[in-house]
Coordinates of C-alpha atoms and ligand atoms in Angstrom, one line a residue:
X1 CA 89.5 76.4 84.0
X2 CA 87.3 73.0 85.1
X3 CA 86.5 71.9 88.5
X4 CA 87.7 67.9 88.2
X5 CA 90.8 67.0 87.5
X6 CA 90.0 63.8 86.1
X7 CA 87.7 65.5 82.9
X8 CA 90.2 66.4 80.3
X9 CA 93.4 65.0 81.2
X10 CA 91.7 61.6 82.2
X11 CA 93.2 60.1 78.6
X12 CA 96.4 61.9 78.9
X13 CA 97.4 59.4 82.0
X14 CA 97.9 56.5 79.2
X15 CA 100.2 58.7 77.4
X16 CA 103.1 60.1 79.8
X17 CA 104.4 62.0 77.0
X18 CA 101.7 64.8 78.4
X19 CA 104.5 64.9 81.4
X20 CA 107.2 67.1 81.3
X21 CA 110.4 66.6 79.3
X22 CA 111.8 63.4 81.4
X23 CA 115.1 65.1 83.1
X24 CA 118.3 64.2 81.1
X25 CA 120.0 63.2 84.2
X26 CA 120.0 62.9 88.1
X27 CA 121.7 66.3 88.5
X28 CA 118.7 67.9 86.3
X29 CA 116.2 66.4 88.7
X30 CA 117.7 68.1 91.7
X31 CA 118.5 71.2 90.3
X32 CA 117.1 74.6 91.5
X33 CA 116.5 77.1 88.4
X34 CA 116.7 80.5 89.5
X35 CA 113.7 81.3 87.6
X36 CA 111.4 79.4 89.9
X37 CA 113.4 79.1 93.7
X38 CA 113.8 82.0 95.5
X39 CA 116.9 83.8 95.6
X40 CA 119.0 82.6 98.6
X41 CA 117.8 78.9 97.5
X42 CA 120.8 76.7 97.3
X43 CA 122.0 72.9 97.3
X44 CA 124.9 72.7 100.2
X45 CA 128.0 70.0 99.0
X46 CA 128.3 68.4 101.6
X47 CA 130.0 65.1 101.7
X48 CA 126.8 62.2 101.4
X49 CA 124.0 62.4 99.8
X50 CA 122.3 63.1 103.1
X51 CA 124.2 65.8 103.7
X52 CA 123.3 67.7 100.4
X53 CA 120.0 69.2 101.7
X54 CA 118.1 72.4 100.5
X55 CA 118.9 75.3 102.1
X56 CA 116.7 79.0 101.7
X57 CA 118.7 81.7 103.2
X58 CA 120.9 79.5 104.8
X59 CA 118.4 77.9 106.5
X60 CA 118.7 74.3 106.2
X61 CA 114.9 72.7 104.9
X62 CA 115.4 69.5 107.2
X63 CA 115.8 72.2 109.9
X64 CA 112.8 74.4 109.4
X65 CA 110.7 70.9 109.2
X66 CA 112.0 69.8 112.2
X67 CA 111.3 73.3 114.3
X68 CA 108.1 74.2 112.7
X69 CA 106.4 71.1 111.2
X70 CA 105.2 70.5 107.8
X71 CA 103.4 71.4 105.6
X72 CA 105.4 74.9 105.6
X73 CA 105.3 78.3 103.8
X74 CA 108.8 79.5 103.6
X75 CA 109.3 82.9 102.5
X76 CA 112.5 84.3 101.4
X77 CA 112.9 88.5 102.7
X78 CA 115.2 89.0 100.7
X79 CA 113.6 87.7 97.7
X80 CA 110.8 89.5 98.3
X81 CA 112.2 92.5 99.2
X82 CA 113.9 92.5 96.1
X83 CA 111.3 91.9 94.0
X84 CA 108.9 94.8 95.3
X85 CA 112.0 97.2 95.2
X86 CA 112.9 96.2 91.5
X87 CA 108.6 97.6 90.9
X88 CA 108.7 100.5 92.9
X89 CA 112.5 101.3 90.8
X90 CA 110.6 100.3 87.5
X91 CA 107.9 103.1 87.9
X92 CA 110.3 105.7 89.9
X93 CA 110.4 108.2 86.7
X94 CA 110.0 112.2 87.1
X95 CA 109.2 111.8 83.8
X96 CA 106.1 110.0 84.3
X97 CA 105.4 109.5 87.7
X98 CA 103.7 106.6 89.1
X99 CA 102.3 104.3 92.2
X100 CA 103.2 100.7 92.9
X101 CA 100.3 98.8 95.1
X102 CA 101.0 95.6 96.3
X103 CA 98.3 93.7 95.8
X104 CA 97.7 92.1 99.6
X105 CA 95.0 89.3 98.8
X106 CA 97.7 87.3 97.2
X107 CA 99.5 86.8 100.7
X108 CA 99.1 89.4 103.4
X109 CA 100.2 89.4 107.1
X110 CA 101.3 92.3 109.5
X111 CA 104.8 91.4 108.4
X112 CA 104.6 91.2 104.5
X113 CA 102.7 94.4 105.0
X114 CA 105.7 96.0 107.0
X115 CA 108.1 94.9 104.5
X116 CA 105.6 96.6 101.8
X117 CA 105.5 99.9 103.5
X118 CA 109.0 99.8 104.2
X119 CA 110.1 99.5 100.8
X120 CA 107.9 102.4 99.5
X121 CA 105.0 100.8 97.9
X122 CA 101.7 101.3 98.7
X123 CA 98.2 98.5 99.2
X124 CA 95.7 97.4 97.8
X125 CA 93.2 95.5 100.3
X126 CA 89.6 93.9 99.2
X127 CA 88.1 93.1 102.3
X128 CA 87.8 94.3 106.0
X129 CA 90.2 91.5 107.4
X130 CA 92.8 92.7 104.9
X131 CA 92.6 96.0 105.7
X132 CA 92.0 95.4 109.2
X133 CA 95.6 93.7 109.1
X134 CA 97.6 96.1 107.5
X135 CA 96.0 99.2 109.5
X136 CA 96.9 97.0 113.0
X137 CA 100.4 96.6 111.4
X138 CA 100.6 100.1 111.2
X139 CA 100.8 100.3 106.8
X140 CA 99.9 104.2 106.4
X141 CA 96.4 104.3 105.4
X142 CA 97.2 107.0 102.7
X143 CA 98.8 104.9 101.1
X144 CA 95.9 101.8 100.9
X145 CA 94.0 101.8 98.1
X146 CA 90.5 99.6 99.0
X147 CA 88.7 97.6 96.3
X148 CA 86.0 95.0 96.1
X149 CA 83.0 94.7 94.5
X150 CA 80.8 94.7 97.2
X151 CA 81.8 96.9 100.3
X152 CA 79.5 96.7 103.4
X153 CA 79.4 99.8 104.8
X154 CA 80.9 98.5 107.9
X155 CA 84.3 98.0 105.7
X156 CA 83.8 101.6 104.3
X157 CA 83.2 102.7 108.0
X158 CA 86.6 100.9 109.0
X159 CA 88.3 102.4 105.9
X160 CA 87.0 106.2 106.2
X161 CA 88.2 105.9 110.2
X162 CA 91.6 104.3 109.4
X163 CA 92.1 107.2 106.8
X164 CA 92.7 105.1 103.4
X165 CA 93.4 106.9 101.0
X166 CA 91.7 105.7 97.8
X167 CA 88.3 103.6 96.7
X168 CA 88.0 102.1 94.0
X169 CA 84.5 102.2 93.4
X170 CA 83.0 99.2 91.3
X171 CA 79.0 99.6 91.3
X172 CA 76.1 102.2 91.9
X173 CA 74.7 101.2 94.9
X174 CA 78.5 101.8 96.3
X175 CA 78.8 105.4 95.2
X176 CA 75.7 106.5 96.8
X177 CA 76.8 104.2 100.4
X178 CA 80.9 105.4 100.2
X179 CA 79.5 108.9 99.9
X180 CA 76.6 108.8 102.8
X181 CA 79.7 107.4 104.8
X182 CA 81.6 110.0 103.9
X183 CA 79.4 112.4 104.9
X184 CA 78.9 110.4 108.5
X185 CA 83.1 110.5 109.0
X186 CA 82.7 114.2 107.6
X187 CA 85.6 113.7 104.3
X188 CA 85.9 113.8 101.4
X189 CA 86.8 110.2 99.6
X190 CA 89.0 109.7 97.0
X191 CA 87.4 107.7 94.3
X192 CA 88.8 105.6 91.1
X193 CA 86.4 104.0 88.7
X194 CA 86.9 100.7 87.9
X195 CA 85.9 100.4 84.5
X196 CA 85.0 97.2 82.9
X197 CA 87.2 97.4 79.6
X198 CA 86.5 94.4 77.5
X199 CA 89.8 93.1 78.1
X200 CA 90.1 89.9 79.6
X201 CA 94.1 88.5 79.4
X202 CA 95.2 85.2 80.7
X203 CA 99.4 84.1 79.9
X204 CA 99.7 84.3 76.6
X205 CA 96.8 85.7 75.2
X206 CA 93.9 87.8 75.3
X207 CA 90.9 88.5 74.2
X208 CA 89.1 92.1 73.2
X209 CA 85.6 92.1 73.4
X210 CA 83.0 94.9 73.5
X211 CA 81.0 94.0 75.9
X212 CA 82.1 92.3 79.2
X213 CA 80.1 89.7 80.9
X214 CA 81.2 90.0 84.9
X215 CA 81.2 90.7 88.5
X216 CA 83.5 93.6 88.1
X217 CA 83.8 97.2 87.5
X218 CA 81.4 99.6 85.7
X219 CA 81.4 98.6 81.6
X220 CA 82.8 101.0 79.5
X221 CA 80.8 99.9 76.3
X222 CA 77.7 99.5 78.0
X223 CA 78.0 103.7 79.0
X224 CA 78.0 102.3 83.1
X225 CA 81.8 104.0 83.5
X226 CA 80.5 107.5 82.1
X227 CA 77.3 107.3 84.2
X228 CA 79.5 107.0 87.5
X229 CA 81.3 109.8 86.8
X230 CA 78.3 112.0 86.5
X231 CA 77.0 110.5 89.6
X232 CA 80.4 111.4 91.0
X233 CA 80.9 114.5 90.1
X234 CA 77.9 115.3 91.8
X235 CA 78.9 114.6 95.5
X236 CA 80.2 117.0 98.0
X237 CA 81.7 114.1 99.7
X238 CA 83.4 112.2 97.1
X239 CA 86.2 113.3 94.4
X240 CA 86.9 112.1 91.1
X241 CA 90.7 111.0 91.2
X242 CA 90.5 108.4 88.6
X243 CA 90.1 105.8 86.0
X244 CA 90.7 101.8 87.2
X245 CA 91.1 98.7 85.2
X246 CA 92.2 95.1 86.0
X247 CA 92.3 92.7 83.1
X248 CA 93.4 89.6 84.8
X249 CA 96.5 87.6 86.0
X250 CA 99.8 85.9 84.6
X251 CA 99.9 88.4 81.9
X252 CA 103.1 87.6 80.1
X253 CA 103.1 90.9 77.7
X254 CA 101.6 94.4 77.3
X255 CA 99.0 93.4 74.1
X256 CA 96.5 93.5 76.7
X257 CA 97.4 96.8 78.5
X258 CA 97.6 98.5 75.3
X259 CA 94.0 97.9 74.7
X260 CA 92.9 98.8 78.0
X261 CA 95.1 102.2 78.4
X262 CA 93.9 102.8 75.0
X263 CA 89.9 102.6 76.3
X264 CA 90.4 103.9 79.3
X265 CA 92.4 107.3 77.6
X266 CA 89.7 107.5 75.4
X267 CA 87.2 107.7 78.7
X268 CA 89.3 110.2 80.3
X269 CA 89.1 112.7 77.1
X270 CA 85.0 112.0 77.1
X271 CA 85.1 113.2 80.6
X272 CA 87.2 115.6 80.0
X273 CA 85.0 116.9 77.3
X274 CA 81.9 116.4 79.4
X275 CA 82.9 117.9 82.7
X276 CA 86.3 120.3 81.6
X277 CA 88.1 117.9 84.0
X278 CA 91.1 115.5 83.6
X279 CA 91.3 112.7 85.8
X280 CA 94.5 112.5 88.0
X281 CA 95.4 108.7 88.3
X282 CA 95.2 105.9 85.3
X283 CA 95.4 102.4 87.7
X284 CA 96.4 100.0 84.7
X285 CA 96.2 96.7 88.0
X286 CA 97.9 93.8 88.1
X287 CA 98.3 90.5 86.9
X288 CA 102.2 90.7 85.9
X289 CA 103.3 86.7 85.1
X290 CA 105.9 84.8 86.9
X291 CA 107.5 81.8 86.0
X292 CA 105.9 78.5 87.4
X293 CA 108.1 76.0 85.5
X294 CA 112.0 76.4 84.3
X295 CA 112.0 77.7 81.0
X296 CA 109.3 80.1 81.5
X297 CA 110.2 83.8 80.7
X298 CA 108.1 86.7 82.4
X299 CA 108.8 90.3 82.0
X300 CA 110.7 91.8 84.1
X301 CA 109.3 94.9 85.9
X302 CA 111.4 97.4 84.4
X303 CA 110.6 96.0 80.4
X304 CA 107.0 96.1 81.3
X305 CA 106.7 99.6 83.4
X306 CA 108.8 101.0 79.9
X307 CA 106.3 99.5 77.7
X308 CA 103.2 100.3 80.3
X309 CA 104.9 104.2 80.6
X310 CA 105.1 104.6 76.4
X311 CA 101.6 102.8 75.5
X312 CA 100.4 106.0 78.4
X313 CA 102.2 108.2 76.9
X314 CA 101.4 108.1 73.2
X315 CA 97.8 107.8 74.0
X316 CA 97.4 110.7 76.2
X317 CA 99.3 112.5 73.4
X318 CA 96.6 111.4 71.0
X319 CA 93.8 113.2 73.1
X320 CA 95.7 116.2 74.2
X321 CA 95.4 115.1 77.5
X322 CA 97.9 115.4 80.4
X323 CA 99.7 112.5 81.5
X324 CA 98.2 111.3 84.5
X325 CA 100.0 109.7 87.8
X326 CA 100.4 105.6 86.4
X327 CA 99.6 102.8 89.2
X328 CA 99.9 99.5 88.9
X329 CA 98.8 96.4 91.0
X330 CA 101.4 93.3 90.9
X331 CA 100.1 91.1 93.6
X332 CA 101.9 87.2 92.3
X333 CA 104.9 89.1 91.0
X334 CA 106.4 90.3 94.2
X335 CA 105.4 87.2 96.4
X336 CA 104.4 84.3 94.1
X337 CA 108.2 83.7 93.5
X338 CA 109.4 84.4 96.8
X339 CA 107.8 81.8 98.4
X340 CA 107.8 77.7 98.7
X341 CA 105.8 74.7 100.5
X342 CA 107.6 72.0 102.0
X343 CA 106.0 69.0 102.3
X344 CA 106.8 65.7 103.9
X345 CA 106.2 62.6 101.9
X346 CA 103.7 60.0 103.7
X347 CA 103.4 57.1 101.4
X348 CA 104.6 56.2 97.9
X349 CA 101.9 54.2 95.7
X350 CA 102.9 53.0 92.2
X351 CA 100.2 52.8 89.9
X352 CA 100.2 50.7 86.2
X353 CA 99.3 53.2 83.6
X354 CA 99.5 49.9 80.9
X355 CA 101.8 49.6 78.3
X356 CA 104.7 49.2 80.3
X357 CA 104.7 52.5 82.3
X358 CA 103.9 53.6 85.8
X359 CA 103.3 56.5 87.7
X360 CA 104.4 57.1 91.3
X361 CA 101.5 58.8 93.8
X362 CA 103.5 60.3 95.9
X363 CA 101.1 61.3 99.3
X364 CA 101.8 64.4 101.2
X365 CA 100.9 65.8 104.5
X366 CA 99.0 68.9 103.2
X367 CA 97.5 69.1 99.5
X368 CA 94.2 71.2 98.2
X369 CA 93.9 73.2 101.4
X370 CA 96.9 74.4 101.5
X371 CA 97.0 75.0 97.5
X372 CA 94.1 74.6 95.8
X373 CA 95.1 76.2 92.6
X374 CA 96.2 72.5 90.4
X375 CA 92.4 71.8 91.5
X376 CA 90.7 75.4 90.6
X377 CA 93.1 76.8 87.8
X378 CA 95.0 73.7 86.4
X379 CA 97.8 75.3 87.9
X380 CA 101.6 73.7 87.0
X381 CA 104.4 73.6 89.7
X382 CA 107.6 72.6 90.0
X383 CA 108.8 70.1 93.2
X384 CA 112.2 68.9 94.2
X385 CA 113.2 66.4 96.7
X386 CA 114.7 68.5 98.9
X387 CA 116.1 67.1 102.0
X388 CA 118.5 64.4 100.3
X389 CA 119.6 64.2 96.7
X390 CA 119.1 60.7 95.0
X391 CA 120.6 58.6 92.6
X392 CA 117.4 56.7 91.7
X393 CA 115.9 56.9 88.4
X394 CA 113.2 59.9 87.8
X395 CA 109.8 58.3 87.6
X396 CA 106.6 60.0 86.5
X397 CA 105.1 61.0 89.1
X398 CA 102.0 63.3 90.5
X399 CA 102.1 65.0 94.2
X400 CA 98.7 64.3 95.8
X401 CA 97.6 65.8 99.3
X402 CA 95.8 64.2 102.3
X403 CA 92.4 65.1 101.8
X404 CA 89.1 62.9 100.2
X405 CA 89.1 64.2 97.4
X406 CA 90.5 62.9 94.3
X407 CA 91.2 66.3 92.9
X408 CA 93.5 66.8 95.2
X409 CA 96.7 67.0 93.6
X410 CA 99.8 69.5 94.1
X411 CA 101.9 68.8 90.9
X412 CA 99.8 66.8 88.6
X413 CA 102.9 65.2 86.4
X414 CA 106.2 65.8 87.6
X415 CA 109.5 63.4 87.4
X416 CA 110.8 62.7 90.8
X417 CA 113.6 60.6 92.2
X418 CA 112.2 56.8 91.9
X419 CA 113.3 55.6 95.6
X420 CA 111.3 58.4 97.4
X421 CA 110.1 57.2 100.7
X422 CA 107.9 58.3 103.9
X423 CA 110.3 61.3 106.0
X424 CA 111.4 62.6 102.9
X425 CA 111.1 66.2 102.3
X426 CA 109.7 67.8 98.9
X427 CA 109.6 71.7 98.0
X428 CA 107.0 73.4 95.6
X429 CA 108.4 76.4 93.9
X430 CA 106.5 79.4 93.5
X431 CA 103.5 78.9 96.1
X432 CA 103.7 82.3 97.9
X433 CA 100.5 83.6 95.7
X434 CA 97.5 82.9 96.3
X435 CA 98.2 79.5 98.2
X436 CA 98.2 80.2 102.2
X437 CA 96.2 83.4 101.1
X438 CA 93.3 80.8 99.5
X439 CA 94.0 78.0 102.3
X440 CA 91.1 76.3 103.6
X441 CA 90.2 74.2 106.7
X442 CA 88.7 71.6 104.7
X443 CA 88.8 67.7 106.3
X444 CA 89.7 70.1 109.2
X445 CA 93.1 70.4 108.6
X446 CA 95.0 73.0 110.3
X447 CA 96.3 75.8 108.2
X448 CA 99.7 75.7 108.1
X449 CA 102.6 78.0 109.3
X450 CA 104.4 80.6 107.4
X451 CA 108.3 81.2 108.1
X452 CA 110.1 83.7 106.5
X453 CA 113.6 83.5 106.9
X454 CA 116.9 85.9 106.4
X455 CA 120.7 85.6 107.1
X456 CA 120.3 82.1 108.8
X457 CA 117.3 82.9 111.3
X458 CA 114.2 81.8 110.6
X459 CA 110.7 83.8 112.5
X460 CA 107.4 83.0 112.0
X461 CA 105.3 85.0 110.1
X462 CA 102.0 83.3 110.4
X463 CA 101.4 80.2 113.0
X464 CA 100.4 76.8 112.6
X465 CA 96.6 76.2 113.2
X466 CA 96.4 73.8 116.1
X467 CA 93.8 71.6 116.5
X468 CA 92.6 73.6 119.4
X469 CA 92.2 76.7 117.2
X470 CA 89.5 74.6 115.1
X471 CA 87.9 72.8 117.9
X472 CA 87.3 76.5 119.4
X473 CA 84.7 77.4 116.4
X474 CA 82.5 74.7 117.6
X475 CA 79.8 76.0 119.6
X476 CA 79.0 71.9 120.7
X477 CA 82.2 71.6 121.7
X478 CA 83.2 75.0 123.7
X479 CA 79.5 76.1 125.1
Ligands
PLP1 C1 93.9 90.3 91.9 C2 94.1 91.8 91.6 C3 95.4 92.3 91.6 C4 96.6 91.4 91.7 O1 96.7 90.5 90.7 P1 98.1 89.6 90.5 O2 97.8 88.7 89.4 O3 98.4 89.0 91.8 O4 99.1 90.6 90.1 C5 95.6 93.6 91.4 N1 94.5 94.4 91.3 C6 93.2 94.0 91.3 C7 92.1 94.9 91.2 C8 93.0 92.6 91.5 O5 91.7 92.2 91.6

């Protein structure tokens, strides 16, 4: 992870073979891999090259610029839909039953969190706002579970009112303030323990430490986890439901897991030992991969919840313990895929990288504040032109956004069509996680609009930031 885009990679820019494979032919630069479009995504045949646009859920791309502007956040229902049913079917087993939270501060509006309850998950929110949005959509409150590592007590108040239905508690100072407020609402809350387990996994690997060095969750080495318990234990207004970890994101395989479920079993037994109870819930989070680029091969839910159920299983076995209710926390998984940016292109600049090759800078009308993850993670996407198809030659090429900034880049080396011009529409795969939900107003540019669309009709999910809506914060401008 690195702040500037122009640090390790500057060198690479001499050598494009740091770019992807260049496409073997014109048809390969246009296609639309199912492992990175949404479902309904398709190419129409039309006669023309024109005429063979993008359409998502029969919604033609060219049309959705037109009626709602660009940059846009299109959603795909059905993809979506699918995706969180294919969880909550992965962890439906009377064998070993378990909870499915979508994790809502990877994209959450009234209507995602509709779509959530409908389909029989439950939600996890970290904030106020998020909370405040899925209790206004009506999300049943039993069924929120509300994390963060610093709660006001005002979000506790909001969330002992509403009725949620779990905390996870994640420091000290929290236990004593969730349980005062519990006292004031006259309940009794709920509480997991997010414990720090010395696992931190990233893609492909991970790393196993003893000791854990940050923001979150009570360390298990260190004896923190144990000593919540015993504060726990000890208030009328709170009860002991469970045991919490989150080990990080685009997890590709269960290594990780297994070391976590494997600490945190072993906590459950020493409280079991220590207080003759055994904890309800084991909350394994989320993280679950998705593919970014074509050729990219995730889990899917139903191998991981198998893998996830056994690795539960056999340890609880191991301690004599019973099996507890399993939860998990995919966030990315159900949205990340279900989701694309459209873009217009602006301006075309061809750059001479020496020794005979070039790289196109292809300018769009949105960029870091719209998706700020190239700039903050290093993030890889894949773009298609997607309102024409074109015969031109691919050229190396890098997406760029509007803003001043240098880092502000969308794809950072991509092969697109080499006659792209201003008007022409482009499509990032993949953008529905933690893009809008991390958009920023920053050279005060409007946030854009999300569309969801289903069975030819598009509706808008989230609107368009107008100037107005920017202008309106300014206390020069408005008093
Ligand atoms: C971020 C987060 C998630 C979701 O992570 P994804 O990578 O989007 O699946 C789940 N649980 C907790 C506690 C988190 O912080």
């Amino acid at each position: 992870m690195r702040a500037h885009p122009a640090g390790p990679r500057h060198g690479e820019i001499l050598a494009p073979s740091g770019a992807p494979p260049l496409p073997a032919d014109t048809d390969a630069l246009h296609s639309l891999s199912p492992v990175v479009w949404p479902l309904t995504t398709a190419r129409s045949d039309g006669a023309g090259l024109t005429a063979r646009s993008v359409s998502i859920a029969g919604v033609d791309v060219r049309d959705l610029a037109a009626e709602f502007g660009t940059p846009l956040f299109v959603l795909d229902e059905a993809d979506f839909r699918m995706r969180a049913a294919a969880f909550r079917e992965a962890y439906d087993d009377p064998q070993a039953p378990a909870d499915v939270f979508y994790a809502g501060k990877a994209f959450l509006s009234a209507t995602v969190a509709r779509w959530v309850a409908e389909e029989g998950l439950g939600l996890d929110v970290c904030s106020g706002g998020e909370l405040l949005t899925a209790v206004r959509a009506g999300f049943p409150a039993d069924r929120i579970a509300l994390h963060g590592n610093n709660k006001s007590t005002d979000e506790l108040d909001l969330a002992l009112s509403s009725g949620v239905g779990r905390y996870v508690v994640d420091s000290f100072e929290e236990i004593v303030r969730l349980a005062d407020a519990a006292t004031r609402h006259g309940v009794v809350a709920d509480v997991l323990v997010r414990v720090t387990v010395g696992v931190e996994a990233h893609t492909h690997e991970f790393i196993a430490t003893a000791h854990e060095d940050q923001k979150f969750g009570l360390s298990l080495a260190g004896g923190a986890a144990e000593e919540a318990v015993r504060r726990i234990v000890k208030l009328p207004s709170l009860r002991l439901l469970g045991l919490h970890s989150h080990i990080g994101s685009q997890i590709f395989d269960t290594a990780g897991f297994e070391v976590s479920a494997h600490r945190l079993v072993g906590l459950a037994a020493s409280i079991r030992d220590e207080h003759g109870l055994e904890v309800a819930e084991l909350d394994l989070g989320g993280g679950m991969g998705i593919a970014y680029l074509d050729g990219e091969d995730p889990m899917t839910p139903g191998d991981m919840a198998d893998l996830l159920r056994s690795i539960v299983v056999r340890e609880c076995a191991v301690y004599g313990l019973t099996l507890p209710r399993l939860a998990v926390e995919p966030g990315r998984a159900i949205v990340g895929p279900s989701m694309v940016t459209l873009y217009e292109v602006g301006t075309v600049k061809e750059v001479d990288l020496g020794s005979g090759h070039a790289r196109h800078y292809v300018s769009v009308d949105g960029g870091m504040s719209d998706n700020i993850r190239t700039a903050l993670y290093d993030a890889d996407y894949t773009v298609r032109l997607v309102s024409r198809v074109s015969e031109a030659a691919p050229v190396l090429s890098r997406v760029v956004g509007k803003h001043c900034e240098s880092g502000d880049v969308v794809v950072r080396d991509c092969w697109l069509p080499g006659d792209l011009e201003a008007g022409d529409l482009l499509a990032v795969a993949a953008t529905g996680a933690y893009c809008r939900a991390m958009a920023s107003n920053y050279n005060h540019v409007p946030r854009p609009a999300v569309v969801s669309v289903k069975d030819g009709v598009a509706q808008v999910v989230l609107r368009r930031e107008t100037p107005d809506d920017l202008l309106a914060l300014d206390a020069g401008l408005t008093s």
